[in-house]
């Protein structure tokens, strides 16, 4: 009879330990799921940030390219202006009327080009 009681106590203790292990396993499982969820969320956030970074790099490259284009156009217009200034103050043998007409056409073409550039920048949100 004593042996049965001892075995029953041992069995009860083992059941208690098994219950405790089961509870700890459930806690570990919950903890693992929590950290797995956090890792997935962090991965998604990181990919989003990388995507935004790439987008901003592309915008910066496009802006740098546009600056280069505008600098080139500005240089071309400065050369044209210098040429026109030389023609204006040092007239050639051609008639004054023809020269005046050509200068007027050049002026209007340059003005039109400037307006197109400004409109283009306004459409892209680069200027107010």
mmCIF file of C-alpha atoms in Angstrom:
data_model
loop_
_atom_site.group_PDB
_atom_site.id
_atom_site.type_symbol
_atom_site.label_atom_id
_atom_site.label_comp_id
_atom_site.label_asym_id
_atom_site.label_seq_id
_atom_site.Cartn_x
_atom_site.Cartn_y
_atom_site.Cartn_z
ATOM 1 C CA UNK A 1 0.000 0.000 0.000
ATOM 2 C CA UNK A 2 2.843 2.352 0.843
ATOM 3 C CA UNK A 3 4.373 1.691 -2.537
ATOM 4 C CA UNK A 4 1.114 2.631 -4.265
ATOM 5 C CA UNK A 5 0.976 5.901 -2.339
ATOM 6 C CA UNK A 6 4.618 6.723 -3.195
ATOM 7 C CA UNK A 7 4.023 5.929 -6.862
ATOM 8 C CA UNK A 8 0.863 8.034 -6.833
ATOM 9 C CA UNK A 9 2.790 10.972 -5.360
ATOM 10 C CA UNK A 10 5.556 10.530 -7.926
ATOM 11 C CA UNK A 11 2.970 10.349 -10.676
ATOM 12 C CA UNK A 12 1.327 13.547 -9.375
ATOM 13 C CA UNK A 13 4.693 15.302 -9.211
ATOM 14 C CA UNK A 14 5.473 14.221 -12.775
ATOM 15 C CA UNK A 15 2.057 15.461 -13.916
ATOM 16 C CA UNK A 16 2.782 18.802 -12.200
ATOM 17 C CA UNK A 17 6.179 19.041 -13.892
ATOM 18 C CA UNK A 18 4.634 18.165 -17.252
ATOM 19 C CA UNK A 19 1.990 20.848 -16.766
ATOM 20 C CA UNK A 20 4.715 23.370 -15.886
ATOM 21 C CA UNK A 21 6.753 22.371 -18.961
ATOM 22 C CA UNK A 22 3.608 22.687 -21.112
ATOM 23 C CA UNK A 23 2.960 26.213 -19.766
ATOM 24 C CA UNK A 24 6.583 27.230 -20.367
ATOM 25 C CA UNK A 25 6.446 25.791 -23.907
ATOM 26 C CA UNK A 26 3.303 27.814 -24.626
ATOM 27 C CA UNK A 27 4.998 30.959 -23.302
ATOM 28 C CA UNK A 28 8.060 30.271 -25.446
ATOM 29 C CA UNK A 29 5.832 29.691 -28.485
ATOM 30 C CA UNK A 30 4.034 32.999 -27.857
ATOM 31 C CA UNK A 31 7.343 34.780 -27.413
ATOM 32 C CA UNK A 32 8.709 33.224 -30.616
ATOM 33 C CA UNK A 33 5.610 34.302 -32.558
ATOM 34 C CA UNK A 34 5.889 37.824 -31.158
ATOM 35 C CA UNK A 35 9.543 38.159 -32.173
ATOM 36 C CA UNK A 36 8.870 36.582 -35.544
ATOM 37 C CA UNK A 37 6.088 39.133 -36.143
ATOM 38 C CA UNK A 38 8.414 41.967 -35.099
ATOM 39 C CA UNK A 39 11.129 40.682 -37.439
ATOM 40 C CA UNK A 40 8.683 40.557 -40.363
ATOM 41 C CA UNK A 41 7.417 44.064 -39.553
ATOM 42 C CA UNK A 42 10.988 45.373 -39.344
ATOM 43 C CA UNK A 43 11.832 43.726 -42.659
ATOM 44 C CA UNK A 44 8.822 45.375 -44.313
ATOM 45 C CA UNK A 45 9.787 48.755 -42.816
ATOM 46 C CA UNK A 46 13.375 48.354 -43.993
ATOM 47 C CA UNK A 47 12.269 47.507 -47.543
ATOM 48 C CA UNK A 48 9.976 50.533 -47.554
ATOM 49 C CA UNK A 49 12.825 52.794 -46.431
ATOM 50 C CA UNK A 50 15.128 51.318 -49.079
ATOM 51 C CA UNK A 51 12.471 51.936 -51.710
ATOM 52 C CA UNK A 52 12.075 55.548 -50.575
ATOM 53 C CA UNK A 53 15.834 55.998 -50.583
ATOM 54 C CA UNK A 54 16.051 54.678 -54.140
ATOM 55 C CA UNK A 55 13.219 56.996 -55.202
ATOM 56 C CA UNK A 56 15.006 60.016 -53.698
ATOM 57 C CA UNK A 57 18.280 59.010 -55.358
ATOM 58 C CA UNK A 58 16.473 58.850 -58.699
ATOM 59 C CA UNK A 59 14.917 62.264 -58.076
ATOM 60 C CA UNK A 60 18.327 63.686 -57.175
ATOM 61 C CA UNK A 61 19.846 62.223 -60.342
ATOM 62 C CA UNK A 62 17.017 63.648 -62.463
ATOM 63 C CA UNK A 63 17.445 67.051 -60.814
ATOM 64 C CA UNK A 64 21.201 67.003 -61.389
ATOM 65 C CA UNK A 65 20.589 66.073 -65.013
ATOM 66 C CA UNK A 66 18.109 68.934 -65.378
ATOM 67 C CA UNK A 67 20.604 71.369 -63.814
ATOM 68 C CA UNK A 68 23.218 70.258 -66.328
ATOM 69 C CA UNK A 69 20.751 70.744 -69.186
ATOM 70 C CA UNK A 70 19.762 74.192 -67.947
ATOM 71 C CA UNK A 71 23.405 75.220 -67.503
ATOM 72 C CA UNK A 72 24.118 74.121 -71.056
ATOM 73 C CA UNK A 73 21.112 76.056 -72.364
ATOM 74 C CA UNK A 74 22.148 79.086 -70.338
ATOM 75 C CA UNK A 75 25.652 78.933 -71.839
ATOM 76 C CA UNK A 76 24.189 78.672 -75.325
ATOM 77 C CA UNK A 77 21.932 81.652 -74.658
ATOM 78 C CA UNK A 78 24.847 83.668 -73.255
ATOM 79 C CA UNK A 79 26.867 82.947 -76.388
ATOM 80 C CA UNK A 80 23.898 83.942 -78.511
ATOM 81 C CA UNK A 81 23.471 87.123 -76.448
ATOM 82 C CA UNK A 82 27.145 88.013 -76.828
ATOM 83 C CA UNK A 83 26.934 87.378 -80.546
ATOM 84 C CA UNK A 84 23.814 89.513 -80.802
ATOM 85 C CA UNK A 85 25.433 92.270 -78.734
ATOM 86 C CA UNK A 86 28.466 92.272 -81.015
ATOM 87 C CA UNK A 87 26.221 92.456 -84.073
ATOM 88 C CA UNK A 88 24.189 95.241 -82.504
ATOM 89 C CA UNK A 89 27.121 97.446 -81.535
ATOM 90 C CA UNK A 90 29.355 96.535 -84.481
ATOM 91 C CA UNK A 91 27.010 96.433 -87.440
ATOM 92 C CA UNK A 92 28.023 94.458 -90.481
ATOM 93 C CA UNK A 93 27.560 95.505 -94.061
ATOM 94 C CA UNK A 94 24.027 94.109 -94.157
ATOM 95 C CA UNK A 95 21.113 96.490 -94.034
ATOM 96 C CA UNK A 96 19.891 97.776 -90.684
ATOM 97 C CA UNK A 97 16.333 96.573 -91.345
ATOM 98 C CA UNK A 98 17.370 92.965 -91.916
ATOM 99 C CA UNK A 99 19.606 92.982 -88.855
ATOM 100 C CA UNK A 100 16.837 94.496 -86.735
ATOM 101 C CA UNK A 101 14.350 91.902 -87.979
ATOM 102 C CA UNK A 102 16.771 89.043 -87.220
ATOM 103 C CA UNK A 103 17.500 90.389 -83.745
ATOM 104 C CA UNK A 104 13.787 90.770 -83.068
ATOM 105 C CA UNK A 105 13.145 87.168 -84.176
ATOM 106 C CA UNK A 106 16.013 85.927 -82.007
ATOM 107 C CA UNK A 107 14.689 87.894 -79.043
ATOM 108 C CA UNK A 108 11.189 86.416 -79.420
ATOM 109 C CA UNK A 109 12.569 82.900 -79.877
ATOM 110 C CA UNK A 110 14.678 83.240 -76.706
ATOM 111 C CA UNK A 111 11.722 84.667 -74.752
ATOM 112 C CA UNK A 112 9.479 81.833 -75.953
ATOM 113 C CA UNK A 113 12.124 79.282 -74.926
ATOM 114 C CA UNK A 114 12.444 80.864 -71.467
ATOM 115 C CA UNK A 115 8.666 80.730 -70.963
ATOM 116 C CA UNK A 116 8.570 77.062 -71.971
ATOM 117 C CA UNK A 117 11.331 76.258 -69.474
ATOM 118 C CA UNK A 118 9.555 78.157 -66.696
ATOM 119 C CA UNK A 119 6.236 76.465 -67.498
ATOM 120 C CA UNK A 120 7.940 73.078 -67.504
ATOM 121 C CA UNK A 121 9.421 73.729 -64.059
ATOM 122 C CA UNK A 122 6.124 74.983 -62.689
ATOM 123 C CA UNK A 123 4.330 71.848 -63.928
ATOM 124 C CA UNK A 124 6.875 69.662 -62.170
ATOM 125 C CA UNK A 125 6.398 71.601 -58.948
ATOM 126 C CA UNK A 126 9.932 72.995 -58.934
ATOM 127 C CA UNK A 127 8.797 76.622 -58.911
ATOM 128 C CA UNK A 128 5.880 78.539 -57.418
#
